[in-house]
Amino acid sequence: MTDRQTDRQTDRQTDRQTDRQTDRQTDRQTDRQTDRQTDRQTDRQTDRQTDRQTDRQTDRQTDRQTDRQTDRQTDRQTDRQTDRQTDRKTDRQTE
């Protein structure tokens, strides 16, 4: 082999090796980016779901509490009215 041929062969090998390295680096970079994007997207989705669940729970609790309070108030009013009526009847009967 002549020096030129040897040089060409060496150049080709070096080029191939460089190409492979570049390809690997590019692949890794792409993989990292894709992984990051996927992670972000998954995190966002999870956050949204968690927020929705929390909102629903809070709404239910608030609704229940409001219902209980309303029920208590209504019961008190009804009890008072009934007591008043009973008192009036009793008062009339004793007169």
Short mmCIF file of C-alpha atoms in Angstrom, two decimals:
data_model
loop_
_atom_site.label_atom_id
_atom_site.label_comp_id
_atom_site.label_asym_id
_atom_site.label_seq_id
_atom_site.Cartn_x
_atom_site.Cartn_y
_atom_site.Cartn_z
CA MET A 1 0.00 0.00 0.00
CA THR A 2 1.18 3.44 -0.78
CA ASP A 3 1.22 6.28 1.64
CA ARG A 4 -1.71 7.89 -0.13
CA GLN A 5 -3.82 4.78 0.15
CA THR A 6 -2.95 4.41 3.78
CA ASP A 7 -3.83 8.05 4.40
CA ARG A 8 -7.16 7.66 2.61
CA GLN A 9 -7.99 4.55 4.56
CA THR A 10 -7.09 6.22 7.82
CA ASP A 11 -9.17 9.25 6.84
CA ARG A 12 -12.16 7.05 6.05
CA GLN A 13 -11.89 5.24 9.34
CA THR A 14 -11.56 8.48 11.22
CA ASP A 15 -14.56 9.90 9.35
CA ARG A 16 -16.65 6.82 10.12
CA GLN A 17 -15.69 6.94 13.75
CA THR A 18 -16.49 10.62 13.97
CA ASP A 19 -19.83 10.03 12.24
CA ARG A 20 -20.71 7.26 14.68
CA GLN A 21 -19.83 9.42 17.65
CA THR A 22 -21.83 12.30 16.30
CA ASP A 23 -24.78 9.98 15.67
CA ARG A 24 -24.60 8.63 19.21
CA GLN A 25 -24.40 12.10 20.68
CA THR A 26 -27.31 13.28 18.59
CA ASP A 27 -29.35 10.23 19.61
CA ARG A 28 -28.59 10.80 23.28
CA GLN A 29 -29.47 14.47 23.01
CA THR A 30 -32.72 13.66 21.28
CA ASP A 31 -33.53 11.01 23.86
CA ARG A 32 -32.88 13.44 26.71
CA GLN A 33 -35.07 16.09 25.16
CA THR A 34 -37.85 13.62 24.52
CA ASP A 35 -37.58 12.31 28.06
CA ARG A 36 -37.75 15.82 29.48
CA GLN A 37 -40.77 16.69 27.40
CA THR A 38 -42.51 13.49 28.35
CA ASP A 39 -41.73 14.09 32.01
CA ARG A 40 -43.07 17.63 31.85
CA GLN A 41 -46.21 16.51 30.11
CA THR A 42 -46.78 13.70 32.56
CA ASP A 43 -46.20 16.05 35.48
CA ARG A 44 -48.68 18.56 34.10
CA GLN A 45 -51.27 15.88 33.56
CA THR A 46 -50.78 14.51 37.04
CA ASP A 47 -51.02 18.01 38.49
CA ARG A 48 -54.26 18.67 36.63
CA GLN A 49 -55.78 15.41 37.81
CA THR A 50 -54.74 16.08 41.36
CA ASP A 51 -56.17 19.59 41.16
CA ARG A 52 -59.47 18.29 39.83
CA GLN A 53 -59.71 15.66 42.53
CA THR A 54 -58.89 18.17 45.22
CA ASP A 55 -61.44 20.60 43.83
CA ARG A 56 -64.13 17.92 43.76
CA GLN A 57 -63.37 16.87 47.30
CA THR A 58 -63.41 20.43 48.53
CA ASP A 59 -66.69 21.08 46.71
CA ARG A 60 -68.29 17.97 48.23
CA GLN A 61 -67.13 18.87 51.70
CA THR A 62 -68.35 22.43 51.35
CA ASP A 63 -71.70 21.23 50.01
CA ARG A 64 -72.12 18.77 52.86
CA GLN A 65 -71.23 21.37 55.43
CA THR A 66 -73.61 23.87 53.93
CA ASP A 67 -76.36 21.24 53.81
CA ARG A 68 -75.81 20.36 57.46
CA GLN A 69 -75.90 23.99 58.52
CA THR A 70 -79.04 24.62 56.53
CA ASP A 71 -80.66 21.51 58.00
CA ARG A 72 -79.77 22.58 61.53
CA GLN A 73 -81.14 26.06 61.00
CA THR A 74 -84.33 24.71 59.50
CA ASP A 75 -84.70 22.24 62.35
CA ARG A 76 -84.20 24.99 64.92
CA GLN A 77 -86.74 27.22 63.27
CA THR A 78 -89.25 24.41 63.02
CA ASP A 79 -88.64 23.47 66.64
CA ARG A 80 -89.12 27.07 67.78
CA GLN A 81 -92.32 27.42 65.83
CA THR A 82 -93.65 24.17 67.18
CA ASP A 83 -92.68 25.17 70.71
CA ARG A 84 -94.42 28.54 70.34
CA GLN A 85 -97.56 26.94 69.02
CA THR A 86 -97.56 24.42 71.82
CA ASP A 87 -97.01 27.17 74.36
CA ARG A 88 -99.90 29.21 72.92
CA LYS A 89 -102.24 26.23 73.03
CA THR A 90 -101.21 25.47 76.57
CA ASP A 91 -101.68 29.10 77.55
CA ARG A 92 -105.16 29.19 76.00
CA GLN A 93 -106.17 26.03 77.73
CA THR A 94 -105.08 27.26 81.13
CA GLU A 95 -107.02 30.50 80.82
#
